[in-house]
DNA sequence: GCGCTGACTGTCA
DNA sequence: ATGACAGCCAGCG
């Protein structure tokens, strides 16, 4: 794996419960502000239980996707952690 | 090593 | 306010 992927995982794993980060923010934190797609790809292709991908959302507030139960499960988990959701979109 | 795909984003029409 | 287009990057066949 590349260093980028490692940093991305670390960043995502560092997101506290009740908080969320956008793919863009994660990409920036990983050192590549333009690599939002790559971040999403890493999440989708290399999911790990230690990596709370459900706390990573789209810049528009959409949940994006989830490879472990679907968007619905993702929304449910976020809501359970204290994130305010409104019809599957994060309420900033 | 090349080309396609995707849980994206921002801008233009 | 929607919809379409293009730019961007890493992973996989």
PDB file of C-alpha atoms (C1' of nucleotides) in Angstrom:
ATOM      1  CA  UNK A   1       0.000   0.000   0.000  1.00  0.00           C
ATOM      2  CA  UNK A   2       1.090   3.565  -0.479  1.00  0.00           C
ATOM      3  CA  UNK A   3       1.890   6.057   2.243  1.00  0.00           C
ATOM      4  CA  UNK A   4      -1.179   8.011   1.251  1.00  0.00           C
ATOM      5  CA  UNK A   5      -3.466   5.110   2.073  1.00  0.00           C
ATOM      6  CA  UNK A   6      -1.783   4.665   5.437  1.00  0.00           C
ATOM      7  CA  UNK A   7      -2.295   8.308   6.363  1.00  0.00           C
ATOM      8  CA  UNK A   8      -5.886   8.188   5.180  1.00  0.00           C
ATOM      9  CA  UNK A   9      -6.614   5.221   7.412  1.00  0.00           C
ATOM     10  CA  UNK A  10      -4.913   6.911  10.335  1.00  0.00           C
ATOM     11  CA  UNK A  11      -6.930  10.079   9.860  1.00  0.00           C
ATOM     12  CA  UNK A  12     -10.221   8.225   9.556  1.00  0.00           C
ATOM     13  CA  UNK A  13      -9.382   6.138  12.602  1.00  0.00           C
ATOM     14  CA  UNK A  14      -8.721   9.375  14.489  1.00  0.00           C
ATOM     15  CA  UNK A  15     -12.196  10.763  13.902  1.00  0.00           C
ATOM     16  CA  UNK A  16     -13.929  10.892  17.303  1.00  0.00           C
ATOM     17  CA  UNK A  17     -17.399   9.434  17.747  1.00  0.00           C
ATOM     18  CA  UNK A  18     -20.093  12.003  17.101  1.00  0.00           C
ATOM     19  CA  UNK A  19     -17.940  13.807  14.565  1.00  0.00           C
ATOM     20  CA  UNK A  20     -17.615  13.390  10.822  1.00  0.00           C
ATOM     21  CA  UNK A  21     -15.152  14.393   8.127  1.00  0.00           C
ATOM     22  CA  UNK A  22     -15.696  14.820   4.411  1.00  0.00           C
ATOM     23  CA  UNK A  23     -13.703  12.851   1.857  1.00  0.00           C
ATOM     24  CA  UNK A  24     -12.150  16.171   0.908  1.00  0.00           C
ATOM     25  CA  UNK A  25     -11.054  16.890   4.479  1.00  0.00           C
ATOM     26  CA  UNK A  26      -9.560  13.432   4.817  1.00  0.00           C
ATOM     27  CA  UNK A  27      -7.730  13.894   1.525  1.00  0.00           C
ATOM     28  CA  UNK A  28      -6.324  17.200   2.770  1.00  0.00           C
ATOM     29  CA  UNK A  29      -5.287  15.627   6.053  1.00  0.00           C
ATOM     30  CA  UNK A  30      -3.564  12.895   4.069  1.00  0.00           C
ATOM     31  CA  UNK A  31      -1.631  15.498   2.124  1.00  0.00           C
ATOM     32  CA  UNK A  32      -3.528  15.413  -1.198  1.00  0.00           C
ATOM     33  CA  UNK A  33      -6.416  17.920  -1.323  1.00  0.00           C
ATOM     34  CA  UNK A  34      -7.316  16.641  -4.786  1.00  0.00           C
ATOM     35  CA  UNK A  35      -7.423  12.980  -3.851  1.00  0.00           C
ATOM     36  CA  UNK A  36     -10.958  12.839  -2.514  1.00  0.00           C
ATOM     37  CA  UNK A  37     -11.770  10.133  -5.052  1.00  0.00           C
ATOM     38  CA  UNK A  38      -8.738   8.137  -4.062  1.00  0.00           C
ATOM     39  CA  UNK A  39      -9.856   8.337  -0.434  1.00  0.00           C
ATOM     40  CA  UNK A  40     -13.267   7.036  -1.379  1.00  0.00           C
ATOM     41  CA  UNK A  41     -11.632   4.284  -3.393  1.00  0.00           C
ATOM     42  CA  UNK A  42      -9.453   3.274  -0.455  1.00  0.00           C
ATOM     43  CA  UNK A  43     -12.494   3.153   1.806  1.00  0.00           C
ATOM     44  CA  UNK A  44     -14.458   1.068  -0.664  1.00  0.00           C
ATOM     45  CA  UNK A  45     -11.695  -1.318  -1.634  1.00  0.00           C
ATOM     46  CA  UNK A  46      -9.803  -1.582   1.608  1.00  0.00           C
ATOM     47  CA  UNK A  47     -12.312  -1.404   4.406  1.00  0.00           C
ATOM     48  CA  UNK A  48     -11.171  -2.355   7.891  1.00  0.00           C
ATOM     49  CA  UNK A  49     -13.156  -2.695  11.117  1.00  0.00           C
ATOM     50  CA  UNK A  50     -10.595  -0.443  12.805  1.00  0.00           C
ATOM     51  CA  UNK A  51     -11.432   2.267  10.307  1.00  0.00           C
ATOM     52  CA  UNK A  52     -14.814   3.955  10.982  1.00  0.00           C
ATOM     53  CA  UNK A  53     -15.525   4.790   7.359  1.00  0.00           C
ATOM     54  CA  UNK A  54     -19.078   5.610   8.372  1.00  0.00           C
ATOM     55  CA  UNK A  55     -17.744   8.874   9.784  1.00  0.00           C
ATOM     56  CA  UNK A  56     -16.558   9.928   6.346  1.00  0.00           C
ATOM     57  CA  UNK A  57     -19.156  11.761   4.289  1.00  0.00           C
ATOM     58  CA  UNK A  58     -19.485  13.814   1.121  1.00  0.00           C
ATOM     59  CA  UNK A  59     -18.860  17.562   1.034  1.00  0.00           C
ATOM     60  CA  UNK A  60     -22.558  18.201   0.328  1.00  0.00           C
ATOM     61  CA  UNK A  61     -23.464  16.440   3.534  1.00  0.00           C
ATOM     62  CA  UNK A  62     -24.516  13.237   1.828  1.00  0.00           C
ATOM     63  CA  UNK A  63     -23.448  10.036   3.463  1.00  0.00           C
ATOM     64  CA  UNK A  64     -21.801   8.763   0.309  1.00  0.00           C
ATOM     65  CA  UNK A  65     -21.739   5.024   0.638  1.00  0.00           C
ATOM     66  CA  UNK A  66     -21.013   2.135   2.932  1.00  0.00           C
ATOM     67  CA  UNK A  67     -19.694  -1.289   2.098  1.00  0.00           C
ATOM     68  CA  UNK A  68     -20.890  -2.859   5.293  1.00  0.00           C
ATOM     69  CA  UNK A  69     -24.653  -2.550   5.323  1.00  0.00           C
ATOM     70  CA  UNK A  70     -25.390   0.208   2.855  1.00  0.00           C
ATOM     71  CA  UNK A  71     -26.039   3.915   3.283  1.00  0.00           C
ATOM     72  CA  UNK A  72     -28.966   3.200   5.558  1.00  0.00           C
ATOM     73  CA  UNK A  73     -26.768   1.370   8.062  1.00  0.00           C
ATOM     74  CA  UNK A  74     -24.229   4.179   7.856  1.00  0.00           C
ATOM     75  CA  UNK A  75     -26.881   6.767   8.664  1.00  0.00           C
ATOM     76  CA  UNK A  76     -28.104   4.635  11.540  1.00  0.00           C
ATOM     77  CA  UNK A  77     -24.610   4.289  13.014  1.00  0.00           C
ATOM     78  CA  UNK A  78     -23.873   8.006  12.759  1.00  0.00           C
ATOM     79  CA  UNK A  79     -27.154   8.875  14.385  1.00  0.00           C
ATOM     80  CA  UNK A  80     -26.379   6.401  17.143  1.00  0.00           C
ATOM     81  CA  UNK A  81     -23.082   8.198  17.797  1.00  0.00           C
ATOM     82  CA  UNK A  82     -24.775  11.536  18.229  1.00  0.00           C
ATOM     83  CA  UNK A  83     -24.497  12.933  14.717  1.00  0.00           C
ATOM     84  CA  UNK A  84     -27.586  14.876  13.733  1.00  0.00           C
ATOM     85  CA  UNK A  85     -28.912  13.483  10.469  1.00  0.00           C
ATOM     86  CA  UNK A  86     -31.831  14.563   8.345  1.00  0.00           C
ATOM     87  CA  UNK A  87     -33.002  12.133   5.700  1.00  0.00           C
ATOM     88  CA  UNK A  88     -29.571  10.565   5.177  1.00  0.00           C
ATOM     89  CA  UNK A  89     -27.660  13.831   5.072  1.00  0.00           C
ATOM     90  CA  UNK A  90     -25.521  15.298   7.833  1.00  0.00           C
ATOM     91  CA  UNK A  91     -27.012  18.307   9.549  1.00  0.00           C
ATOM     92  CA  UNK A  92     -24.032  20.644  10.064  1.00  0.00           C
TER      93      UNK A  92
ATOM     94  C1'  DG B   1       2.740  -0.884 -17.318  1.00  0.00           C
ATOM     95  C1'  DC B   2      -1.945   0.721 -19.351  1.00  0.00           C
ATOM     96  C1'  DG B   3      -6.652   1.652 -18.937  1.00  0.00           C
ATOM     97  C1'  DC B   4     -11.121   1.507 -16.459  1.00  0.00           C
ATOM     98  C1'  DT B   5     -13.659   2.260 -12.256  1.00  0.00           C
ATOM     99  C1'  DG B   6     -15.321   4.718  -8.257  1.00  0.00           C
ATOM    100  C1'  DA B   7     -18.303   5.699  -1.314  1.00  0.00           C
ATOM    101  C1'  DC B   8     -15.696  12.692  -4.935  1.00  0.00           C
ATOM    102  C1'  DT B   9     -15.661  17.829  -5.927  1.00  0.00           C
ATOM    103  C1'  DG B  10     -16.220  22.080  -8.191  1.00  0.00           C
ATOM    104  C1'  DT B  11     -17.806  24.779 -12.081  1.00  0.00           C
ATOM    105  C1'  DC B  12     -20.685  25.803 -16.119  1.00  0.00           C
ATOM    106  C1'  DA B  13     -25.174  25.693 -18.576  1.00  0.00           C
TER     107       DA B  13
ATOM    108  C1'  DA C   1     -32.136  25.020  -8.160  1.00  0.00           C
ATOM    109  C1'  DT C   2     -31.019  20.723 -10.917  1.00  0.00           C
ATOM    110  C1'  DG C   3     -28.164  18.516 -14.422  1.00  0.00           C
ATOM    111  C1'  DA C   4     -24.112  17.732 -17.105  1.00  0.00           C
ATOM    112  C1'  DC C   5     -18.929  17.975 -17.675  1.00  0.00           C
ATOM    113  C1'  DA C   6     -14.311  17.767 -16.505  1.00  0.00           C
ATOM    114  C1'  DG C   7     -10.382  17.254 -13.243  1.00  0.00           C
ATOM    115  C1'  DC C   8      -8.428  14.756  -9.924  1.00  0.00           C
ATOM    116  C1'  DC C   9      -6.094  10.300  -7.466  1.00  0.00           C
ATOM    117  C1'  DA C  10      -5.279   5.483  -5.915  1.00  0.00           C
ATOM    118  C1'  DG C  11      -6.506   0.596  -6.538  1.00  0.00           C
ATOM    119  C1'  DC C  12      -7.424  -3.412  -9.524  1.00  0.00           C
ATOM    120  C1'  DG C  13      -7.735  -6.387 -13.839  1.00  0.00           C
TER     121       DG C  13
END
